[in-house]
Coordinates of C-alpha atoms and ligand atoms in Angstrom, one line a residue:
M99 CA 218.9 140.9 27.0
I100 CA 220.1 142.9 25.1
D101 CA 219.0 145.0 22.5
V102 CA 221.1 147.2 19.7
K103 CA 219.4 149.4 17.7
H104 CA 220.6 151.1 14.7
L105 CA 224.1 151.6 16.5
D106 CA 226.3 154.4 14.8
K107 CA 229.2 155.9 16.9
V108 CA 231.3 157.6 14.8
F109 CA 235.2 159.3 16.1
G110 CA 235.9 162.7 14.1
D111 CA 235.5 161.5 10.1
N112 CA 236.3 158.2 10.9
H113 CA 232.6 155.8 11.6
V114 CA 233.3 153.2 13.4
L115 CA 230.2 151.2 14.1
K116 CA 227.2 151.7 11.0
D117 CA 224.0 150.8 11.8
L118 CA 224.4 147.5 14.0
N119 CA 221.5 146.1 15.2
E120 CA 222.2 142.4 17.5
H121 CA 220.0 140.5 19.9
I122 CA 221.9 138.6 23.1
E123 CA 219.9 136.1 24.9
Q124 CA 220.3 135.2 28.9
G125 CA 223.0 132.3 28.9
E126 CA 224.1 133.4 25.5
K127 CA 228.3 132.9 24.9
V128 CA 228.8 136.0 21.6
V129 CA 232.0 135.4 20.6
I130 CA 233.7 138.8 19.1
V131 CA 236.3 138.0 15.8
G132 CA 237.4 139.9 13.3
P133 CA 240.6 142.3 12.4
S134 CA 242.0 145.0 14.8
G135 CA 240.6 148.5 14.1
S136 CA 237.7 146.9 12.8
G137 CA 235.4 148.5 15.5
K138 CA 235.5 145.4 18.4
S139 CA 236.2 146.7 21.8
T140 CA 234.1 149.9 20.5
F141 CA 231.0 148.1 20.4
L142 CA 231.8 146.1 23.9
R143 CA 231.7 149.5 26.0
C144 CA 229.1 150.7 23.8
L145 CA 227.6 148.5 25.2
N146 CA 228.0 149.5 28.5
L147 CA 228.3 152.9 28.2
M148 CA 232.5 153.3 28.1
E149 CA 231.1 155.3 25.2
K150 CA 228.3 156.9 24.3
P151 CA 226.5 155.9 21.2
T152 CA 226.5 159.0 18.5
S153 CA 222.6 157.3 17.5
G154 CA 220.7 154.5 17.7
H155 CA 220.0 152.4 21.1
I156 CA 221.0 150.2 23.4
V157 CA 218.1 148.0 25.8
F158 CA 219.5 146.3 28.6
E159 CA 216.4 144.2 30.4
G160 CA 214.6 145.6 28.4
K161 CA 215.2 150.2 29.1
D162 CA 216.4 151.5 26.5
I163 CA 219.8 153.0 28.7
T164 CA 221.0 154.6 26.1
E165 CA 220.3 158.4 27.7
A166 CA 220.9 157.0 31.0
K167 CA 222.3 159.2 33.6
S168 CA 225.3 158.9 34.9
K169 CA 224.1 157.0 38.7
E170 CA 222.3 155.3 36.5
V171 CA 225.3 154.6 34.7
N172 CA 226.8 152.6 37.2
Q173 CA 223.5 151.2 38.6
I174 CA 224.0 149.0 34.4
R175 CA 227.7 148.6 35.2
Q176 CA 227.4 146.4 38.1
K177 CA 224.9 144.7 35.8
M178 CA 227.5 144.4 33.2
G179 CA 231.0 143.3 34.4
M180 CA 233.7 144.2 31.8
V181 CA 237.4 142.0 31.6
F182 CA 240.2 144.3 30.1
Q183 CA 242.9 143.3 28.1
H184 CA 245.5 145.3 30.3
F185 CA 243.7 143.9 34.2
N186 CA 243.0 147.4 35.1
L187 CA 243.4 146.9 38.5
F188 CA 244.7 149.0 41.0
P189 CA 247.9 149.2 41.4
H190 CA 248.2 150.2 45.1
L191 CA 245.3 148.3 46.3
T192 CA 246.3 144.7 47.5
I193 CA 244.0 141.9 45.7
K194 CA 241.3 140.9 48.5
D195 CA 240.8 145.9 48.5
N196 CA 241.0 145.6 44.7
I197 CA 238.4 142.9 44.4
T198 CA 236.3 144.6 47.9
L199 CA 236.6 148.1 46.5
A200 CA 233.7 149.0 44.3
P201 CA 231.0 146.4 45.7
I202 CA 231.8 149.1 49.2
K203 CA 232.4 151.5 48.0
L204 CA 228.9 151.7 45.7
K205 CA 226.9 150.4 49.3
I206 CA 225.7 146.9 47.8
M207 CA 227.5 144.9 50.5
T208 CA 229.1 146.0 54.3
K209 CA 232.5 145.9 54.5
E210 CA 232.6 142.3 56.0
E211 CA 229.9 141.1 53.3
A212 CA 232.6 142.2 50.3
D213 CA 235.4 140.8 52.5
K214 CA 233.6 137.2 53.2
K215 CA 232.8 136.7 49.1
A216 CA 236.5 138.3 48.3
M217 CA 237.8 135.2 49.9
E218 CA 235.7 132.8 48.5
L219 CA 235.7 134.9 45.1
L220 CA 239.8 134.3 45.8
K221 CA 239.4 130.5 47.4
R222 CA 237.5 129.7 43.5
V223 CA 240.4 130.5 41.5
G224 CA 242.7 129.8 44.1
L225 CA 244.5 131.9 44.7
E226 CA 243.6 133.3 48.5
D227 CA 246.8 133.2 49.2
K228 CA 247.0 136.5 47.2
A229 CA 244.1 138.1 49.8
D230 CA 246.6 141.2 50.8
A231 CA 249.2 140.7 47.8
Y232 CA 249.5 143.5 45.6
P233 CA 249.4 142.9 41.3
A234 CA 253.0 143.5 41.0
Q235 CA 253.4 140.3 42.7
L236 CA 251.2 138.5 40.7
S237 CA 251.5 136.5 37.4
G238 CA 250.2 138.3 34.7
G239 CA 247.7 135.0 34.2
Q240 CA 247.3 135.3 38.1
K241 CA 246.0 139.4 37.4
Q242 CA 243.8 138.1 34.8
R243 CA 242.0 135.7 37.2
I244 CA 241.3 138.1 39.6
A245 CA 240.4 141.3 36.8
I246 CA 237.9 138.6 36.4
V247 CA 237.0 137.9 39.9
R248 CA 236.3 141.3 40.9
S249 CA 234.0 141.9 38.4
L250 CA 232.1 139.0 39.6
A251 CA 232.6 140.5 42.9
M252 CA 229.4 142.7 41.7
N253 CA 227.0 139.9 41.0
P254 CA 226.6 140.7 36.9
E255 CA 224.7 140.0 35.0
V256 CA 226.6 140.1 31.6
M257 CA 230.3 139.6 31.2
L258 CA 232.0 141.6 28.7
F259 CA 235.7 140.5 27.8
D260 CA 237.3 142.5 25.6
E261 CA 240.6 140.5 23.7
P262 CA 241.7 139.3 28.7
T263 CA 244.0 136.5 26.4
S264 CA 246.1 138.8 24.7
A265 CA 248.6 140.4 27.1
L266 CA 249.9 136.9 28.8
D267 CA 251.8 135.3 28.1
P268 CA 251.0 131.5 26.1
E269 CA 251.5 129.9 29.4
M270 CA 249.4 131.5 31.1
V271 CA 246.6 132.2 28.6
G272 CA 244.9 128.5 28.6
E273 CA 244.1 129.3 33.0
V274 CA 242.4 132.4 32.5
L275 CA 239.9 130.4 29.4
D276 CA 239.5 128.1 32.7
L277 CA 237.8 130.4 33.6
M278 CA 235.5 131.6 31.4
K279 CA 234.3 128.8 30.8
Q280 CA 233.9 127.5 33.7
L281 CA 231.7 131.2 33.6
A282 CA 230.2 129.7 30.6
D283 CA 228.8 126.5 32.1
E284 CA 227.4 128.3 35.3
G285 CA 225.0 130.4 32.7
M286 CA 226.9 132.9 32.2
T287 CA 225.6 135.5 29.8
M288 CA 228.6 136.6 27.5
V289 CA 230.1 138.5 25.3
V290 CA 234.1 137.3 24.1
V291 CA 236.2 139.6 21.9
T292 CA 239.4 137.3 20.9
H293 CA 241.8 136.2 18.9
E294 CA 241.8 132.1 20.1
M295 CA 239.3 130.9 17.5
G296 CA 240.0 127.3 20.3
F297 CA 237.4 128.7 23.1
A298 CA 235.4 130.1 19.7
R299 CA 233.8 126.6 18.2
E300 CA 234.4 125.0 22.3
V301 CA 232.7 127.9 24.4
A302 CA 230.0 129.9 21.8
S303 CA 227.1 129.1 21.1
R304 CA 227.3 132.1 17.9
V305 CA 230.2 133.2 16.3
M306 CA 230.2 137.3 14.8
F307 CA 232.7 138.3 12.4
M308 CA 233.6 142.3 12.8
A309 CA 234.9 144.2 10.0
D310 CA 235.4 148.4 9.3
G311 CA 232.6 148.5 11.7
Y312 CA 229.2 145.9 10.1
I313 CA 229.0 142.3 10.7
L314 CA 229.9 140.8 8.2
E315 CA 228.5 137.0 9.8
Q316 CA 228.1 135.5 12.6
N317 CA 226.9 131.9 12.8
T318 CA 227.3 128.4 14.8
P319 CA 230.5 127.8 15.6
E320 CA 230.5 125.4 13.9
E321 CA 228.5 126.9 10.7
F322 CA 230.3 130.2 11.5
F323 CA 234.9 127.8 11.0
G324 CA 233.6 124.8 9.0
N325 CA 231.0 127.1 5.9
P326 CA 232.0 130.9 6.4
Q327 CA 230.1 132.6 3.0
N328 CA 232.0 135.6 2.9
D329 CA 235.1 135.7 1.2
R330 CA 236.6 138.1 4.1
L331 CA 235.9 136.0 6.7
K332 CA 237.2 133.4 4.4
D333 CA 240.4 135.0 4.6
F334 CA 240.5 136.1 7.8
L335 CA 240.2 132.3 7.9
S336 CA 242.1 131.6 6.6
K337 CA 245.1 132.9 8.0
V338 CA 244.8 132.6 12.1
L339 CA 243.3 128.5 12.0
Ligands
ADP695 P1 239.5 146.4 17.3 O1 239.0 147.4 18.7 O2 238.4 145.9 16.6 O3 240.4 146.9 17.2 P2 238.8 149.6 17.8 O4 237.7 149.8 18.5 O5 239.7 149.8 18.6 O6 239.0 148.7 17.3 O7 238.7 150.6 17.1 C1 238.5 151.1 15.9 C2 238.2 152.3 15.8 O8 238.2 153.3 16.9 C3 240.1 152.3 14.6 O9 239.5 153.6 14.1 C4 240.5 153.5 16.5 O10 241.4 154.0 16.2 C5 239.0 154.3 17.0 N1 238.8 154.3 18.1 C6 238.5 153.6 18.6 N2 238.5 154.6 20.2 C7 238.6 155.6 20.0 C8 238.7 156.8 20.4 N3 238.4 157.4 22.0 N4 238.2 157.8 19.5 C9 239.0 157.9 18.3 N5 239.4 157.5 17.8 C10 239.4 155.5 18.5
MG696 MG1 239.8 145.8 20.4

């Protein structure tokens, strides 16, 4: 589904991603872990062209999207949902309008269709009573579940998650991870940057360790956690487990 070929990203004199080569298959759940500043967010952002690669190529569903024009980039982003640490909901819009804005604006759905879809999604996450509320009236866990269903409203083919639970109070982490697990069970292709090692163990088909702009090791969760090879990974795991 996604091929990454010789991806490099440089900010000024900071070489952040170094010749990454990856292949992500449909239905895979790739979990990326690693220390802060290692390039995890930049990698995700390059996948959906929120960052332009300095060199190398991103191939999505067989098409090289690296040089896509802005109109194509919008179409690509529809197929790659992205969820951020800080929710990024529009504060001045109701929850329902947050969900329906993009599908209506991009003429993917009529207002009626988008409203119907939004209410179905809200029902799914048990938040249909919040349709007319504003983001500020929701808890962090509720906001993040709304951010996820807002992405789902576009019927994406891949979901990218960048530390979706890192800004949440501990008691709200579970409700967000549960929703992500449901998506995984339904077969969604997912790339997830997280510090939640339990989630990685349980859900990942593959776990990657990123450090200094390299993917230093990747494996099934069993091997990754049970039999790590790289010394930096061993050190990292000794601190987080
Ligand atoms: P991680 O998500 O693993 O914490 P990031 O991808 O956010 O790492 O950052 C990797 C490096 O790239 C850091 O040194 C960061 O300061 C730098 N960086 C990230 N985004 C930008 C940007 N837009 N402009 C300049 N430097 C950036
Ligand atoms: Mg990050």
